[in-house]
Each structure stands twice: as C-alpha cells, then as structure tokens.
Amino acid sequence: MIPDSFYRRFPILLIARRNLTRTKARSALAMLGIVIGVLAIASLGVFGATLQQSVTGSLGGIGNELVVSPSADEGVEYLTENDVREIRRVSGDSRVVPVRQGTARVQYRGESRQVVAYGMENPGDTYTAAEGRIPTGFRSGVLVGSSLADELGVRTGSSLTVGNRTYRVQAVLASQQTFSTVNPGSGVILPLREVEGRGYSQVVVTAESGEEANATAVAIREALNDREERVSIFELGDIVEQIGSAFEAVNLFLIGIGSISLLVAGVSILNVMLMSAIERREEIGVLRAVGYQKRDVLKIMLSEALLLGAIGGVVGAVLSLGGGLLISQLILGDALAALTPTNALYIVAALAFAIVTSVLSGLYPAYKAANEEPVEALRS
C-alpha cells in the first residue's frame, strides 16, 4: 500500500512497519477496528447529510415564500381587495397570488370526492399542466390536480361536476415535486368568482430570496398591521431553519455513535502496543545499550501507532466514500450527489480522528518502553 521508497526516506517508519509485520494477526485486528471506526463515523455523517439534502430538496424554495392570512385572533375573516393591493405595492417584484379556498364535492362517472377547491385568477403563473393547457385569462373551466385525476380517471376535455355545476376540464396539473402551502394535487382550481366566499382566504407571496422574503414580511406588517392586527404572516423560511437545526442535532448524534467504535479501536491499539512493548523488552534494552536515546524508542513506538491509524484510516475513508455513493444512490437516486464539501469534510474528519486516536493510544506504551532501564530490560 505504501511504496518502499517512502520507507527509505523515513527509516523509523521502516522499523515500525517491520515490527508490526511480526504480529500480523494482532496488527490486522487493531487496524480493522480503525477501519470500522472511520467507516462508522463517516458513513453515519454522510447518511445524515444526504437525508437532510433529500428533505430540504423536497421543500424546494419555500424559504422564499410568505403566506398572508386574515388574523383570526382579531376576528378578521378574510382579506379584502385593498389588502391585496397593499401587499402588491410593498412586495415589489415578488410574485403575489391571492387565493380563495373552500370545499366542494366533485363527481365523475358515478364516483364522488369531497375536495379542496381553490379560486385563483392566474394559476398559470404558479402551476404547469401535465395535460392540456392552462388559459392565460382563467375565466371558465376547471383545472384538476394530478392525484385527483388519477383517482377518478379524469382527462383533458372531460366534463367534471363540482358542487352543482359542470365544468370542462381545461388541464390536468403536473405533480408538484416540492412542498407548497397551496397544493391542489388532490383538489381542483376554479376561476376566482366560482368559489363562494368573501374576499380572499390567503395571499401567497414568493420572493427572489429568503432575505427579500424577510424584508417583504416586515413591509407587509407595517402596511397592514399599523393600527390593528389585521393579518398574520407565516414565513416558511422558519420551517427550513428548524428542519436544518434538527438535522444538525441528528448528525451530531450519529457521529457520536460512530466515534464510540473508534474509541474502542483506540483501546485495541493501546493493548497491541502494550503487548508489543512487553514482548520486546530485551530488544529495547539492546537498542538503548547500543546508543538509541529515549526519544528514538519513543519515535519508533509512536510510528507503529501512527501506521496502524493511517493505514486503517485510509482504508476506512475509501470504504466510506463508496458507502456514501451507495447511500446517495438509494436516497437521492444520484450517486454523484454524495460528492459534496460537507460529505468530504465528514470523511476527512473521520480519517484525522482515527490518526489522532491511534497516536494518543500509543503514547503510554511508547513512554513506558522509552523509559525502560537498559540493564533491567536486558536481564528480562
């Protein structure tokens, strides 16, 4: 694994390698513990990061969204046209979608469902069609969510009864791959005037960035809640932050579990080095007698621990990379998505932890061997 030219440049490492190969089985078992420890830390870290990536990816750009609703605590039942105009005025270039929401019973070929009905003016600004076309000026017909269309077998051009009226299906909406506060997948979208109710149930504001969304939320509060608490604003970016914090805690917990196995491997190295020091007392005595200093013996023993940790750590890191690619393929459907700076950091940190743990585990045996009295060692 390591070329001989490297050992020739560092003779102490060559001596350490020869000493380790004397007890191949013992050294291999100690190294295996390091491999397992690195694999556990890095793989669990990569698993947590990949899972977080999957969940936050499914949330899409909701960190840029605000949902403005009437303040129920103050008895406000709906948002007025004036409210919507004010929201548009202070939102700048952000997309503003007023929504009227209700429930309705839909019927198609003898089957019926109670669904959520959304009234919107320009649904084409927000949704795309899987079948058919969403009219630019949406004043007639009905748009059907993908899940509801699959359940009832509805297609473009079908006649669908919603409540007491029959509408022609203009389009079947494409399934939304990300989270949204207004998700008509199992419902229908009607022209605004077709949904009963006064004013609007909510207004969804989509900004260009999370920072812009925060600024817009402040502006809406100042404009509409100046005298009384007319509206409540739900910032979806808060959800993303909470989920991110939760995953960070989970990742730390998983890494902590993996670290236990590496600490156990460190104890194994401590045992190997102690046994080696006891078995080689006479050899150490000879080295001291021919002029080797304490620091030379210390370097040899620590080099053995370093080799165990480095080789085991590198093998574990390579296996962790393979495991990360597999995890990413299973969770995200894309193996190369695992090649992120965060995952690389987990693998490098696990490798560094393995080397440090190995060297620390070898400190006491190395100190004990280096301070062995030559005369006493030779007598043994």
mmCIF file of C-alpha atoms in Angstrom:
data_model
loop_
_atom_site.group_PDB
_atom_site.id
_atom_site.type_symbol
_atom_site.label_atom_id
_atom_site.label_comp_id
_atom_site.label_asym_id
_atom_site.label_seq_id
_atom_site.Cartn_x
_atom_site.Cartn_y
_atom_site.Cartn_z
ATOM 1 C CA MET A 1 0.000 0.000 0.000
ATOM 2 C CA ILE A 2 2.872 2.379 0.865
ATOM 3 C CA PRO A 3 5.893 2.248 -1.539
ATOM 4 C CA ASP A 4 9.291 1.156 -0.200
ATOM 5 C CA SER A 5 10.853 4.442 -1.383
ATOM 6 C CA PHE A 6 8.736 6.221 1.217
ATOM 7 C CA TYR A 7 10.057 3.987 3.992
ATOM 8 C CA ARG A 8 13.656 4.518 2.828
ATOM 9 C CA ARG A 9 13.215 8.248 3.312
ATOM 10 C CA PHE A 10 11.869 7.647 6.824
ATOM 11 C CA PRO A 11 13.829 4.728 8.341
ATOM 12 C CA ILE A 12 11.953 4.900 11.646
ATOM 13 C CA LEU A 13 8.737 4.111 9.770
ATOM 14 C CA LEU A 14 10.520 1.184 8.115
ATOM 15 C CA ILE A 15 11.457 -0.189 11.548
ATOM 16 C CA ALA A 16 7.875 0.376 12.716
ATOM 17 C CA ARG A 17 6.480 -1.492 9.704
ATOM 18 C CA ARG A 18 8.777 -4.464 10.303
ATOM 19 C CA ASN A 19 7.773 -4.575 13.944
ATOM 20 C CA LEU A 20 4.070 -4.603 13.035
ATOM 21 C CA THR A 21 4.506 -7.380 10.471
ATOM 22 C CA ARG A 22 5.965 -9.642 13.168
ATOM 23 C CA THR A 23 2.486 -9.978 14.650
ATOM 24 C CA LYS A 24 0.371 -9.702 11.525
ATOM 25 C CA ALA A 25 -2.840 -11.079 13.003
ATOM 26 C CA ARG A 26 -2.740 -8.780 16.031
ATOM 27 C CA SER A 27 -1.871 -5.736 13.924
ATOM 28 C CA ALA A 28 -4.562 -6.581 11.357
ATOM 29 C CA LEU A 29 -7.236 -6.834 14.050
ATOM 30 C CA ALA A 30 -6.206 -3.477 15.535
ATOM 31 C CA MET A 31 -6.256 -1.954 12.053
ATOM 32 C CA LEU A 32 -9.679 -3.478 11.393
ATOM 33 C CA GLY A 33 -11.002 -1.658 14.443
ATOM 34 C CA ILE A 34 -9.774 1.627 12.972
ATOM 35 C CA VAL A 35 -11.365 0.809 9.602
ATOM 36 C CA ILE A 36 -14.710 0.086 11.254
ATOM 37 C CA GLY A 37 -14.489 3.249 13.354
ATOM 38 C CA VAL A 38 -13.760 5.506 10.382
ATOM 39 C CA LEU A 39 -16.442 3.772 8.325
ATOM 40 C CA ALA A 40 -18.975 4.245 11.125
ATOM 41 C CA ILE A 41 -18.243 7.945 11.669
ATOM 42 C CA ALA A 42 -18.029 8.933 8.012
ATOM 43 C CA SER A 43 -20.920 6.770 6.791
ATOM 44 C CA LEU A 44 -23.283 7.938 9.526
ATOM 45 C CA GLY A 45 -22.288 11.544 8.881
ATOM 46 C CA VAL A 46 -22.803 11.145 5.131
ATOM 47 C CA PHE A 47 -26.133 9.389 5.756
ATOM 48 C CA GLY A 48 -27.389 12.268 7.902
ATOM 49 C CA ALA A 49 -26.197 14.897 5.409
ATOM 50 C CA THR A 50 -27.748 13.033 2.464
ATOM 51 C CA LEU A 51 -31.039 12.628 4.316
ATOM 52 C CA GLN A 52 -31.033 16.345 5.102
ATOM 53 C CA GLN A 53 -30.320 17.107 1.454
ATOM 54 C CA SER A 54 -33.234 14.902 0.411
ATOM 55 C CA VAL A 55 -35.706 16.525 2.808
ATOM 56 C CA THR A 56 -34.651 20.120 2.156
ATOM 57 C CA GLY A 57 -34.651 19.391 -1.578
ATOM 58 C CA SER A 58 -38.271 18.250 -1.374
ATOM 59 C CA LEU A 59 -39.139 21.533 0.338
ATOM 60 C CA GLY A 60 -37.862 23.367 -2.715
ATOM 61 C CA GLY A 61 -37.835 27.144 -2.488
ATOM 62 C CA ILE A 62 -40.337 27.508 0.336
ATOM 63 C CA GLY A 63 -37.787 29.561 2.232
ATOM 64 C CA ASN A 64 -38.716 32.367 -0.163
ATOM 65 C CA GLU A 65 -42.473 32.108 0.481
ATOM 66 C CA LEU A 66 -44.783 34.038 2.787
ATOM 67 C CA VAL A 67 -48.388 33.162 3.500
ATOM 68 C CA VAL A 68 -50.516 36.153 4.485
ATOM 69 C CA SER A 69 -53.780 35.178 6.200
ATOM 70 C CA PRO A 70 -56.543 37.118 7.980
ATOM 71 C CA SER A 71 -55.910 37.414 11.704
ATOM 72 C CA ALA A 72 -58.439 35.056 13.291
ATOM 73 C CA ASP A 73 -57.495 36.262 16.791
ATOM 74 C CA GLU A 74 -58.728 39.745 15.890
ATOM 75 C CA GLY A 75 -61.905 38.456 14.228
ATOM 76 C CA VAL A 76 -60.770 39.229 10.673
ATOM 77 C CA GLU A 77 -62.489 36.678 8.423
ATOM 78 C CA TYR A 78 -60.984 37.446 5.016
ATOM 79 C CA LEU A 79 -58.554 39.649 3.114
ATOM 80 C CA THR A 80 -60.049 42.449 1.039
ATOM 81 C CA GLU A 81 -59.107 43.823 -2.374
ATOM 82 C CA ASN A 82 -57.471 46.752 -0.578
ATOM 83 C CA ASP A 83 -55.364 44.324 1.445
ATOM 84 C CA VAL A 84 -54.209 42.580 -1.740
ATOM 85 C CA ARG A 85 -53.367 45.919 -3.379
ATOM 86 C CA GLU A 86 -51.279 46.926 -0.367
ATOM 87 C CA ILE A 87 -49.485 43.585 -0.395
ATOM 88 C CA ARG A 88 -48.701 44.000 -4.106
ATOM 89 C CA ARG A 89 -47.482 47.553 -3.515
ATOM 90 C CA VAL A 90 -44.978 46.685 -0.786
ATOM 91 C CA SER A 91 -43.878 43.358 -2.305
ATOM 92 C CA GLY A 92 -42.035 44.919 -5.236
ATOM 93 C CA ASP A 93 -41.046 42.298 -7.817
ATOM 94 C CA SER A 94 -42.229 39.374 -5.685
ATOM 95 C CA ARG A 95 -44.998 37.187 -7.108
ATOM 96 C CA VAL A 96 -48.312 37.744 -5.304
ATOM 97 C CA VAL A 97 -51.031 35.098 -5.629
ATOM 98 C CA PRO A 98 -54.377 35.802 -3.889
ATOM 99 C CA VAL A 99 -56.321 32.615 -3.180
ATOM 100 C CA ARG A 100 -59.908 31.917 -2.191
ATOM 101 C CA GLN A 101 -60.237 28.488 -0.641
ATOM 102 C CA GLY A 102 -63.266 26.317 0.015
ATOM 103 C CA THR A 103 -64.509 22.753 -0.181
ATOM 104 C CA ALA A 104 -66.643 21.122 -2.838
ATOM 105 C CA ARG A 105 -67.937 17.710 -3.854
ATOM 106 C CA VAL A 106 -66.750 16.612 -7.287
ATOM 107 C CA GLN A 107 -68.488 13.901 -9.300
ATOM 108 C CA TYR A 108 -67.292 11.996 -12.334
ATOM 109 C CA ARG A 109 -68.831 8.871 -13.864
ATOM 110 C CA GLY A 110 -70.672 7.862 -10.716
ATOM 111 C CA GLU A 111 -67.760 8.500 -8.350
ATOM 112 C CA SER A 112 -67.569 11.453 -5.997
ATOM 113 C CA ARG A 113 -64.986 13.027 -3.710
ATOM 114 C CA GLN A 114 -65.027 15.859 -1.186
ATOM 115 C CA VAL A 115 -62.049 18.013 -2.158
ATOM 116 C CA VAL A 116 -60.457 21.398 -1.586
ATOM 117 C CA ALA A 117 -61.371 23.949 -4.246
ATOM 118 C CA TYR A 118 -59.051 26.894 -4.886
ATOM 119 C CA GLY A 119 -60.200 30.056 -6.617
ATOM 120 C CA MET A 120 -57.379 31.818 -8.489
ATOM 121 C CA GLU A 121 -57.065 34.419 -11.223
ATOM 122 C CA ASN A 122 -53.859 33.340 -12.974
ATOM 123 C CA PRO A 123 -52.950 29.771 -11.958
ATOM 124 C CA GLY A 124 -50.584 29.545 -14.937
ATOM 125 C CA ASP A 125 -48.144 31.797 -13.034
ATOM 126 C CA THR A 126 -47.796 29.145 -10.334
ATOM 127 C CA TYR A 127 -48.558 25.740 -11.838
ATOM 128 C CA THR A 128 -47.790 23.801 -15.007
ATOM 129 C CA ALA A 129 -50.019 21.416 -16.931
ATOM 130 C CA ALA A 130 -49.268 17.733 -17.424
ATOM 131 C CA GLU A 131 -52.140 17.515 -19.920
ATOM 132 C CA GLY A 132 -53.943 20.287 -21.741
ATOM 133 C CA ARG A 133 -53.208 23.994 -21.321
ATOM 134 C CA ILE A 134 -53.759 26.495 -18.523
ATOM 135 C CA PRO A 135 -55.515 29.559 -20.017
ATOM 136 C CA THR A 136 -53.821 32.919 -19.575
ATOM 137 C CA GLY A 137 -57.122 34.510 -18.609
ATOM 138 C CA PHE A 138 -58.677 31.807 -16.441
ATOM 139 C CA ARG A 139 -62.417 32.547 -16.536
ATOM 140 C CA SER A 140 -64.031 29.218 -17.354
ATOM 141 C CA GLY A 141 -63.499 25.506 -16.920
ATOM 142 C CA VAL A 142 -61.647 23.679 -14.171
ATOM 143 C CA LEU A 143 -58.069 22.561 -13.524
ATOM 144 C CA VAL A 144 -57.731 19.156 -11.853
ATOM 145 C CA GLY A 145 -54.888 18.077 -9.577
ATOM 146 C CA SER A 146 -52.802 15.104 -10.686
ATOM 147 C CA SER A 147 -53.741 12.824 -7.764
ATOM 148 C CA LEU A 148 -57.471 13.500 -8.130
ATOM 149 C CA ALA A 149 -57.265 12.981 -11.905
ATOM 150 C CA ASP A 150 -55.603 9.598 -11.391
ATOM 151 C CA GLU A 151 -58.202 8.550 -8.803
ATOM 152 C CA LEU A 152 -61.208 9.432 -10.957
ATOM 153 C CA GLY A 153 -59.687 8.816 -14.383
ATOM 154 C CA VAL A 154 -60.270 12.422 -15.425
ATOM 155 C CA ARG A 155 -58.603 13.669 -18.603
ATOM 156 C CA THR A 156 -58.464 16.943 -20.513
ATOM 157 C CA GLY A 157 -61.812 17.639 -22.145
ATOM 158 C CA SER A 158 -63.783 15.594 -19.614
ATOM 159 C CA SER A 159 -66.891 17.049 -18.004
ATOM 160 C CA LEU A 160 -66.492 17.269 -14.227
ATOM 161 C CA THR A 161 -69.258 18.232 -11.818
ATOM 162 C CA VAL A 162 -68.079 20.487 -8.988
ATOM 163 C CA GLY A 163 -70.807 21.244 -6.485
ATOM 164 C CA ASN A 164 -73.937 21.926 -8.534
ATOM 165 C CA ARG A 165 -72.183 22.956 -11.749
ATOM 166 C CA THR A 166 -70.493 21.022 -14.522
ATOM 167 C CA TYR A 167 -67.190 22.267 -15.930
ATOM 168 C CA ARG A 168 -64.995 21.262 -18.814
ATOM 169 C CA VAL A 169 -61.509 20.130 -17.707
ATOM 170 C CA GLN A 170 -59.051 22.583 -19.242
ATOM 171 C CA ALA A 171 -55.922 20.857 -17.923
ATOM 172 C CA VAL A 172 -54.593 18.227 -15.544
ATOM 173 C CA LEU A 173 -51.921 19.827 -13.379
ATOM 174 C CA ALA A 174 -48.421 18.405 -13.159
ATOM 175 C CA SER A 175 -47.496 16.800 -9.857
ATOM 176 C CA GLN A 176 -45.597 19.173 -7.577
ATOM 177 C CA GLN A 177 -42.200 17.807 -6.588
ATOM 178 C CA THR A 178 -41.726 20.298 -3.772
ATOM 179 C CA PHE A 179 -43.687 21.352 -0.704
ATOM 180 C CA SER A 180 -46.194 24.172 -1.178
ATOM 181 C CA THR A 181 -48.798 25.789 1.034
ATOM 182 C CA VAL A 182 -51.311 25.709 -1.835
ATOM 183 C CA ASN A 183 -51.117 22.217 -3.283
ATOM 184 C CA PRO A 184 -54.083 21.285 -5.490
ATOM 185 C CA GLY A 185 -52.798 17.783 -6.187
ATOM 186 C CA SER A 186 -55.912 16.219 -4.649
ATOM 187 C CA GLY A 187 -58.206 19.151 -5.405
ATOM 188 C CA VAL A 188 -59.359 21.481 -8.154
ATOM 189 C CA ILE A 189 -58.711 25.059 -9.234
ATOM 190 C CA LEU A 190 -61.655 27.156 -10.399
ATOM 191 C CA PRO A 191 -61.941 30.734 -11.638
ATOM 192 C CA LEU A 192 -61.960 33.037 -8.629
ATOM 193 C CA ARG A 193 -65.622 34.005 -8.935
ATOM 194 C CA GLU A 194 -66.705 30.340 -8.973
ATOM 195 C CA VAL A 195 -65.528 29.717 -5.393
ATOM 196 C CA GLU A 196 -68.005 31.018 -2.868
ATOM 197 C CA GLY A 197 -66.759 33.362 -0.199
ATOM 198 C CA ARG A 198 -65.965 36.966 0.557
ATOM 199 C CA GLY A 199 -62.542 38.353 -0.208
ATOM 200 C CA TYR A 200 -59.550 36.037 -0.077
ATOM 201 C CA SER A 201 -58.578 33.209 2.264
ATOM 202 C CA GLN A 202 -54.862 33.873 1.916
ATOM 203 C CA VAL A 203 -52.229 35.516 -0.237
ATOM 204 C CA VAL A 204 -49.040 33.659 -1.150
ATOM 205 C CA VAL A 205 -46.013 35.892 -1.754
ATOM 206 C CA THR A 206 -42.940 34.368 -3.419
ATOM 207 C CA ALA A 207 -39.771 36.458 -3.246
ATOM 208 C CA GLU A 208 -36.448 36.029 -5.051
ATOM 209 C CA SER A 209 -34.556 35.071 -1.889
ATOM 210 C CA GLY A 210 -35.020 34.363 1.794
ATOM 211 C CA GLU A 211 -33.605 37.790 2.711
ATOM 212 C CA GLU A 212 -36.055 39.510 0.377
ATOM 213 C CA ALA A 213 -38.900 37.447 1.848
ATOM 214 C CA ASN A 214 -37.972 38.639 5.352
ATOM 215 C CA ALA A 215 -37.913 42.264 4.204
ATOM 216 C CA THR A 216 -41.268 41.836 2.458
ATOM 217 C CA ALA A 217 -42.802 40.346 5.610
ATOM 218 C CA VAL A 218 -41.693 43.401 7.598
ATOM 219 C CA ALA A 219 -43.133 45.736 4.953
ATOM 220 C CA ILE A 220 -46.492 43.912 4.905
ATOM 221 C CA ARG A 221 -46.758 44.083 8.701
ATOM 222 C CA GLU A 222 -46.025 47.809 8.671
ATOM 223 C CA ALA A 223 -48.584 48.428 5.916
ATOM 224 C CA LEU A 224 -51.479 46.286 7.172
ATOM 225 C CA ASN A 225 -50.928 45.950 10.925
ATOM 226 C CA ASP A 226 -50.189 49.577 11.663
ATOM 227 C CA ARG A 227 -53.423 50.242 13.593
ATOM 228 C CA GLU A 228 -54.718 46.750 14.252
ATOM 229 C CA GLU A 229 -53.521 43.195 13.777
ATOM 230 C CA ARG A 230 -55.383 42.556 10.512
ATOM 231 C CA VAL A 231 -53.120 39.857 9.088
ATOM 232 C CA SER A 232 -50.864 37.098 10.300
ATOM 233 C CA ILE A 233 -47.792 36.216 8.263
ATOM 234 C CA PHE A 234 -46.359 32.733 8.186
ATOM 235 C CA GLU A 235 -42.759 32.709 6.981
ATOM 236 C CA LEU A 236 -41.969 29.309 5.523
ATOM 237 C CA GLY A 237 -38.259 30.025 5.863
ATOM 238 C CA ASP A 238 -38.723 29.324 9.587
ATOM 239 C CA ILE A 239 -39.635 25.727 8.724
ATOM 240 C CA VAL A 240 -36.438 25.301 6.706
ATOM 241 C CA GLU A 241 -34.343 26.696 9.570
ATOM 242 C CA GLN A 242 -35.993 24.416 12.133
ATOM 243 C CA ILE A 243 -35.520 21.366 9.917
ATOM 244 C CA GLY A 244 -31.874 22.292 9.353
ATOM 245 C CA SER A 245 -31.278 22.655 13.106
ATOM 246 C CA ALA A 246 -32.960 19.315 13.781
ATOM 247 C CA PHE A 247 -30.801 17.545 11.206
ATOM 248 C CA GLU A 248 -27.638 19.112 12.627
ATOM 249 C CA ALA A 249 -28.525 17.630 16.023
ATOM 250 C CA VAL A 250 -29.248 14.236 14.430
ATOM 251 C CA ASN A 251 -25.922 14.327 12.566
ATOM 252 C CA LEU A 252 -24.010 15.073 15.764
ATOM 253 C CA PHE A 253 -25.779 12.183 17.492
ATOM 254 C CA LEU A 254 -24.955 9.783 14.653
ATOM 255 C CA ILE A 255 -21.315 10.883 14.587
ATOM 256 C CA GLY A 256 -21.153 10.436 18.362
ATOM 257 C CA ILE A 257 -22.330 6.842 17.984
ATOM 258 C CA GLY A 258 -19.703 6.219 15.309
ATOM 259 C CA SER A 259 -17.000 7.775 17.491
ATOM 260 C CA ILE A 260 -17.592 5.142 20.164
ATOM 261 C CA SER A 261 -16.423 2.411 17.791
ATOM 262 C CA LEU A 262 -13.277 4.401 17.023
ATOM 263 C CA LEU A 263 -12.543 4.843 20.727
ATOM 264 C CA VAL A 264 -12.892 1.081 21.155
ATOM 265 C CA ALA A 265 -10.390 0.690 18.321
ATOM 266 C CA GLY A 266 -8.068 3.041 20.206
ATOM 267 C CA VAL A 267 -8.225 0.755 23.244
ATOM 268 C CA SER A 268 -7.335 -2.144 20.946
ATOM 269 C CA ILE A 269 -4.275 -0.267 19.700
ATOM 270 C CA LEU A 270 -3.304 0.511 23.295
ATOM 271 C CA ASN A 271 -3.453 -3.194 24.064
ATOM 272 C CA VAL A 272 -1.417 -4.113 20.967
ATOM 273 C CA MET A 273 1.268 -1.562 21.788
ATOM 274 C CA LEU A 274 1.482 -2.634 25.433
ATOM 275 C CA MET A 275 1.842 -6.277 24.436
ATOM 276 C CA SER A 276 4.476 -5.293 21.897
ATOM 277 C CA ALA A 277 6.437 -3.306 24.491
ATOM 278 C CA ILE A 278 6.376 -6.226 26.953
ATOM 279 C CA GLU A 279 7.408 -8.801 24.339
ATOM 280 C CA ARG A 280 10.243 -6.610 23.045
ATOM 281 C CA ARG A 281 11.789 -5.578 26.362
ATOM 282 C CA GLU A 282 15.064 -7.285 25.520
ATOM 283 C CA GLU A 283 15.159 -5.758 22.044
ATOM 284 C CA ILE A 284 14.508 -2.312 23.505
ATOM 285 C CA GLY A 285 17.298 -2.902 26.034
ATOM 286 C CA VAL A 286 19.725 -3.733 23.205
ATOM 287 C CA LEU A 287 18.718 -0.596 21.306
ATOM 288 C CA ARG A 288 19.315 1.528 24.390
ATOM 289 C CA ALA A 289 22.634 -0.224 25.053
ATOM 290 C CA VAL A 290 23.968 0.492 21.540
ATOM 291 C CA GLY A 291 23.181 4.184 21.772
ATOM 292 C CA TYR A 292 19.490 4.696 20.979
ATOM 293 C CA GLN A 293 18.075 7.542 23.049
ATOM 294 C CA LYS A 294 14.706 7.542 24.802
ATOM 295 C CA ARG A 295 13.278 9.796 22.101
ATOM 296 C CA ASP A 296 14.362 7.298 19.413
ATOM 297 C CA VAL A 297 12.476 4.461 21.093
ATOM 298 C CA LEU A 298 9.533 6.807 21.619
ATOM 299 C CA LYS A 299 9.525 7.687 17.903
ATOM 300 C CA ILE A 300 9.597 4.019 16.862
ATOM 301 C CA MET A 301 6.673 3.081 19.104
ATOM 302 C CA LEU A 302 4.611 6.115 18.109
ATOM 303 C CA SER A 303 5.379 5.415 14.452
ATOM 304 C CA GLU A 304 3.846 1.961 14.871
ATOM 305 C CA ALA A 305 0.670 3.505 16.279
ATOM 306 C CA LEU A 306 0.697 6.119 13.509
ATOM 307 C CA LEU A 307 0.975 3.445 10.803
ATOM 308 C CA LEU A 308 -1.904 1.470 12.284
ATOM 309 C CA GLY A 309 -4.095 4.568 12.381
ATOM 310 C CA ALA A 310 -3.072 5.950 8.988
ATOM 311 C CA ILE A 311 -3.447 2.718 7.015
ATOM 312 C CA GLY A 312 -6.669 1.750 8.782
ATOM 313 C CA GLY A 313 -7.977 5.300 8.383
ATOM 314 C CA VAL A 314 -7.254 5.461 4.650
ATOM 315 C CA VAL A 315 -8.927 2.087 4.044
ATOM 316 C CA GLY A 316 -11.913 3.224 6.110
ATOM 317 C CA ALA A 317 -12.085 6.533 4.212
ATOM 318 C CA VAL A 318 -12.106 4.755 0.833
ATOM 319 C CA LEU A 319 -14.854 2.400 2.015
ATOM 320 C CA SER A 320 -16.765 5.395 3.408
ATOM 321 C CA LEU A 321 -16.614 7.108 0.028
ATOM 322 C CA GLY A 322 -18.053 4.003 -1.599
ATOM 323 C CA GLY A 323 -20.702 3.791 1.109
ATOM 324 C CA GLY A 324 -21.579 7.462 0.609
ATOM 325 C CA LEU A 325 -22.072 6.936 -3.122
ATOM 326 C CA LEU A 326 -24.326 3.955 -2.394
ATOM 327 C CA ILE A 327 -26.352 5.866 0.221
ATOM 328 C CA SER A 328 -26.807 8.795 -2.155
ATOM 329 C CA GLN A 329 -27.938 6.468 -4.931
ATOM 330 C CA LEU A 330 -30.516 4.817 -2.663
ATOM 331 C CA ILE A 331 -31.887 8.032 -1.105
ATOM 332 C CA LEU A 332 -31.486 10.630 -3.854
ATOM 333 C CA GLY A 333 -31.260 8.406 -6.919
ATOM 334 C CA ASP A 334 -27.951 10.055 -7.858
ATOM 335 C CA ALA A 335 -24.690 8.580 -6.580
ATOM 336 C CA LEU A 336 -22.625 11.632 -7.566
ATOM 337 C CA ALA A 337 -24.782 13.848 -5.341
ATOM 338 C CA ALA A 338 -22.707 12.485 -2.432
ATOM 339 C CA LEU A 339 -19.652 14.369 -3.717
ATOM 340 C CA THR A 340 -20.265 17.495 -1.644
ATOM 341 C CA PRO A 341 -17.906 19.539 0.561
ATOM 342 C CA THR A 342 -19.910 18.533 3.651
ATOM 343 C CA ASN A 343 -19.526 14.809 2.983
ATOM 344 C CA ALA A 344 -15.838 15.262 2.150
ATOM 345 C CA LEU A 345 -15.430 17.031 5.494
ATOM 346 C CA TYR A 346 -17.001 14.080 7.333
ATOM 347 C CA ILE A 347 -14.600 11.630 5.666
ATOM 348 C CA VAL A 348 -11.503 13.790 6.246
ATOM 349 C CA ALA A 349 -12.536 14.451 9.861
ATOM 350 C CA ALA A 350 -13.026 10.715 10.473
ATOM 351 C CA LEU A 351 -9.577 9.992 8.991
ATOM 352 C CA ALA A 352 -7.940 12.685 11.130
ATOM 353 C CA PHE A 353 -9.767 11.440 14.236
ATOM 354 C CA ALA A 354 -8.523 7.918 13.531
ATOM 355 C CA ILE A 355 -4.894 9.032 13.278
ATOM 356 C CA VAL A 356 -5.090 11.206 16.398
ATOM 357 C CA THR A 357 -6.810 8.423 18.373
ATOM 358 C CA SER A 358 -4.153 5.920 17.293
ATOM 359 C CA VAL A 359 -1.254 8.183 18.251
ATOM 360 C CA LEU A 360 -2.827 9.044 21.613
ATOM 361 C CA SER A 361 -3.425 5.347 22.273
ATOM 362 C CA GLY A 362 0.246 4.672 21.595
ATOM 363 C CA LEU A 363 1.543 7.396 23.917
ATOM 364 C CA TYR A 364 1.529 5.409 27.156
ATOM 365 C CA PRO A 365 3.083 2.211 25.714
ATOM 366 C CA ALA A 366 5.693 4.338 23.904
ATOM 367 C CA TYR A 367 6.509 6.266 27.079
ATOM 368 C CA LYS A 368 6.721 3.040 29.062
ATOM 369 C CA ALA A 369 9.069 1.451 26.505
ATOM 370 C CA ALA A 370 11.244 4.560 26.157
ATOM 371 C CA ASN A 371 11.797 4.791 29.917
ATOM 372 C CA GLU A 372 12.748 1.146 30.284
ATOM 373 C CA GLU A 373 16.144 0.839 32.012
ATOM 374 C CA PRO A 374 18.566 -0.896 29.608
ATOM 375 C CA VAL A 375 20.052 -3.130 32.305
ATOM 376 C CA GLU A 376 16.638 -4.260 33.572
ATOM 377 C CA ALA A 377 15.416 -4.834 30.022
ATOM 378 C CA LEU A 378 18.449 -6.987 29.142
ATOM 379 C CA ARG A 379 18.038 -9.062 32.305
ATOM 380 C CA SER A 380 14.486 -9.950 31.301
#
